[in-house]
Short mmCIF file of N, CA and C in Angstrom, two decimals:
data_model
loop_
_atom_site.label_atom_id
_atom_site.label_comp_id
_atom_site.label_asym_id
_atom_site.label_seq_id
_atom_site.Cartn_x
_atom_site.Cartn_y
_atom_site.Cartn_z
N LYS A 26 0.50 0.46 -143.02
CA LYS A 26 -0.29 -0.60 -142.43
C LYS A 26 0.18 -1.97 -142.92
N THR A 27 0.52 -2.05 -144.18
CA THR A 27 0.95 -3.33 -144.74
C THR A 27 2.22 -3.83 -144.08
N GLN A 28 3.19 -2.93 -143.90
CA GLN A 28 4.45 -3.32 -143.26
C GLN A 28 4.19 -3.79 -141.83
N ARG A 29 3.36 -3.06 -141.12
CA ARG A 29 3.03 -3.43 -139.74
C ARG A 29 2.39 -4.82 -139.70
N TYR A 30 1.47 -5.07 -140.62
CA TYR A 30 0.80 -6.37 -140.68
C TYR A 30 1.79 -7.49 -140.98
N VAL A 31 2.68 -7.27 -141.95
CA VAL A 31 3.66 -8.29 -142.34
C VAL A 31 4.59 -8.60 -141.17
N VAL A 32 5.09 -7.58 -140.50
CA VAL A 32 5.99 -7.80 -139.36
C VAL A 32 5.27 -8.54 -138.25
N ARG A 33 4.05 -8.14 -137.96
CA ARG A 33 3.28 -8.81 -136.90
C ARG A 33 3.04 -10.28 -137.24
N ARG A 34 2.66 -10.58 -138.48
CA ARG A 34 2.45 -11.97 -138.90
C ARG A 34 3.74 -12.76 -138.77
N TRP A 35 4.86 -12.16 -139.19
CA TRP A 35 6.15 -12.85 -139.12
C TRP A 35 6.50 -13.16 -137.66
N LEU A 36 6.29 -12.19 -136.78
CA LEU A 36 6.57 -12.41 -135.36
C LEU A 36 5.74 -13.57 -134.81
N LEU A 37 4.46 -13.58 -135.12
CA LEU A 37 3.57 -14.60 -134.58
C LEU A 37 3.79 -15.96 -135.25
N ASP A 38 3.98 -15.98 -136.55
CA ASP A 38 4.12 -17.25 -137.28
C ASP A 38 5.49 -17.89 -137.06
N GLU A 39 6.54 -17.11 -137.17
CA GLU A 39 7.91 -17.63 -137.08
C GLU A 39 8.42 -17.70 -135.65
N GLN A 40 7.73 -17.02 -134.73
CA GLN A 40 8.17 -16.95 -133.33
C GLN A 40 9.60 -16.41 -133.22
N LYS A 41 9.90 -15.42 -134.05
CA LYS A 41 11.21 -14.77 -134.03
C LYS A 41 11.01 -13.26 -134.06
N ARG A 42 11.96 -12.57 -133.44
CA ARG A 42 11.94 -11.11 -133.47
C ARG A 42 12.55 -10.61 -134.77
N VAL A 43 12.45 -9.32 -135.01
CA VAL A 43 12.97 -8.73 -136.23
C VAL A 43 14.48 -8.94 -136.36
N ASP A 44 15.20 -8.95 -135.24
CA ASP A 44 16.66 -9.14 -135.29
C ASP A 44 17.06 -10.62 -135.34
N GLY A 45 16.08 -11.53 -135.43
CA GLY A 45 16.39 -12.95 -135.59
C GLY A 45 16.37 -13.76 -134.30
N ARG A 46 16.27 -13.09 -133.14
CA ARG A 46 16.22 -13.82 -131.88
C ARG A 46 14.87 -14.50 -131.70
N ARG A 47 14.89 -15.64 -130.99
CA ARG A 47 13.63 -16.28 -130.61
C ARG A 47 12.92 -15.40 -129.58
N MET A 48 11.65 -15.64 -129.38
CA MET A 48 10.87 -14.83 -128.45
C MET A 48 11.35 -14.98 -127.00
N ASP A 49 11.96 -16.12 -126.65
CA ASP A 49 12.44 -16.34 -125.29
C ASP A 49 13.95 -16.11 -125.16
N GLU A 50 14.57 -15.53 -126.16
CA GLU A 50 16.03 -15.32 -126.17
C GLU A 50 16.34 -13.85 -125.88
N ILE A 51 17.30 -13.60 -124.99
CA ILE A 51 17.68 -12.22 -124.68
C ILE A 51 18.90 -11.82 -125.50
N ARG A 52 19.14 -10.52 -125.57
CA ARG A 52 20.31 -10.02 -126.28
C ARG A 52 21.57 -10.43 -125.54
N PRO A 53 22.70 -10.51 -126.24
CA PRO A 53 23.96 -10.86 -125.57
C PRO A 53 24.30 -9.84 -124.49
N LEU A 54 24.80 -10.34 -123.35
CA LEU A 54 25.18 -9.48 -122.23
C LEU A 54 26.68 -9.56 -122.00
N ALA A 55 27.28 -8.44 -121.60
CA ALA A 55 28.70 -8.42 -121.24
C ALA A 55 28.92 -7.32 -120.21
N ALA A 56 29.88 -7.54 -119.33
CA ALA A 56 30.24 -6.53 -118.33
C ALA A 56 31.75 -6.55 -118.13
N GLU A 57 32.33 -5.36 -118.06
CA GLU A 57 33.77 -5.23 -117.80
C GLU A 57 33.96 -4.23 -116.68
N VAL A 58 34.97 -4.42 -115.87
CA VAL A 58 35.31 -3.46 -114.82
C VAL A 58 36.73 -2.98 -115.03
N GLY A 59 37.03 -1.80 -114.49
CA GLY A 59 38.38 -1.26 -114.61
C GLY A 59 38.74 -0.83 -116.03
N VAL A 60 37.78 -0.31 -116.77
CA VAL A 60 38.04 0.04 -118.17
C VAL A 60 38.78 1.38 -118.31
N ILE A 61 38.72 2.23 -117.29
CA ILE A 61 39.44 3.51 -117.30
C ILE A 61 40.40 3.51 -116.11
N PRO A 62 41.69 3.47 -116.34
CA PRO A 62 42.66 3.27 -115.26
C PRO A 62 42.84 4.45 -114.30
N ARG A 63 42.56 5.69 -114.69
CA ARG A 63 42.87 6.84 -113.84
C ARG A 63 41.77 7.22 -112.86
N VAL A 64 40.69 6.47 -112.81
CA VAL A 64 39.61 6.75 -111.86
C VAL A 64 39.55 5.63 -110.83
N HIS A 65 38.82 5.85 -109.73
CA HIS A 65 38.75 4.84 -108.67
C HIS A 65 37.90 3.64 -109.05
N GLY A 66 36.97 3.84 -109.94
CA GLY A 66 36.13 2.72 -110.38
C GLY A 66 35.49 3.03 -111.72
N SER A 67 35.40 2.02 -112.56
CA SER A 67 34.72 2.21 -113.84
C SER A 67 34.20 0.86 -114.32
N GLY A 68 33.17 0.92 -115.12
CA GLY A 68 32.61 -0.31 -115.66
C GLY A 68 31.89 -0.05 -116.96
N LEU A 69 31.86 -1.07 -117.80
CA LEU A 69 31.15 -0.99 -119.08
C LEU A 69 30.20 -2.17 -119.15
N PHE A 70 28.91 -1.87 -119.29
CA PHE A 70 27.87 -2.89 -119.41
C PHE A 70 27.31 -2.83 -120.82
N THR A 71 27.23 -3.98 -121.48
CA THR A 71 26.73 -4.04 -122.85
C THR A 71 25.59 -5.05 -122.93
N ARG A 72 24.49 -4.63 -123.55
CA ARG A 72 23.36 -5.52 -123.80
C ARG A 72 22.92 -5.28 -125.24
N GLY A 73 23.27 -6.23 -126.10
CA GLY A 73 23.00 -6.04 -127.53
C GLY A 73 23.85 -4.90 -128.06
N GLN A 74 23.21 -3.88 -128.63
CA GLN A 74 23.94 -2.73 -129.15
C GLN A 74 23.92 -1.55 -128.19
N THR A 75 23.35 -1.74 -126.99
CA THR A 75 23.27 -0.68 -125.99
C THR A 75 24.44 -0.81 -125.02
N GLN A 76 25.13 0.31 -124.75
CA GLN A 76 26.25 0.29 -123.82
C GLN A 76 26.06 1.37 -122.76
N VAL A 77 26.52 1.06 -121.52
CA VAL A 77 26.50 2.02 -120.42
C VAL A 77 27.89 2.05 -119.81
N LEU A 78 28.49 3.23 -119.73
CA LEU A 78 29.80 3.42 -119.11
C LEU A 78 29.58 4.15 -117.79
N THR A 79 30.09 3.59 -116.69
CA THR A 79 29.99 4.24 -115.39
C THR A 79 31.38 4.54 -114.87
N ILE A 80 31.51 5.70 -114.22
CA ILE A 80 32.80 6.14 -113.70
C ILE A 80 32.60 6.68 -112.29
N ALA A 81 33.50 6.32 -111.37
CA ALA A 81 33.45 6.84 -110.01
C ALA A 81 34.83 7.32 -109.59
N THR A 82 34.88 8.51 -109.01
CA THR A 82 36.11 9.04 -108.44
C THR A 82 35.80 9.48 -107.02
N LEU A 83 36.62 9.07 -106.08
CA LEU A 83 36.39 9.37 -104.67
C LEU A 83 37.14 10.63 -104.27
N GLY A 84 36.54 11.40 -103.36
CA GLY A 84 37.18 12.60 -102.85
C GLY A 84 36.29 13.24 -101.80
N PRO A 85 36.79 14.28 -101.14
CA PRO A 85 35.98 14.96 -100.13
C PRO A 85 34.82 15.71 -100.78
N VAL A 86 33.82 16.04 -99.97
CA VAL A 86 32.63 16.74 -100.46
C VAL A 86 33.02 18.06 -101.11
N SER A 87 34.05 18.71 -100.63
CA SER A 87 34.46 20.01 -101.18
C SER A 87 34.95 19.91 -102.63
N ASP A 88 35.29 18.72 -103.09
CA ASP A 88 35.76 18.54 -104.46
C ASP A 88 34.64 18.23 -105.45
N ARG A 89 33.41 18.13 -104.98
CA ARG A 89 32.31 17.73 -105.88
C ARG A 89 32.01 18.82 -106.91
N GLN A 90 31.41 18.39 -108.00
CA GLN A 90 31.01 19.31 -109.06
C GLN A 90 29.52 19.16 -109.32
N MET A 91 28.91 20.24 -109.73
CA MET A 91 27.51 20.19 -110.15
C MET A 91 27.49 19.88 -111.63
N LEU A 92 26.61 18.97 -112.04
CA LEU A 92 26.49 18.65 -113.47
C LEU A 92 25.42 19.50 -114.11
#
């Protein structure tokens, strides 16, 4: 309870998040395309420490795979 109270007071008093960002500040954003050369399309999206890698390969329906 004490830790929760201290963090809450800090957030409200300092108007900063735990990672140091202001309340109206978003995490850094970045996007890259063509990160994997052997597929038809790929992209990497980064927001703070979170990353998403997307990959697309084109082909006929008969080549599809079930995940």
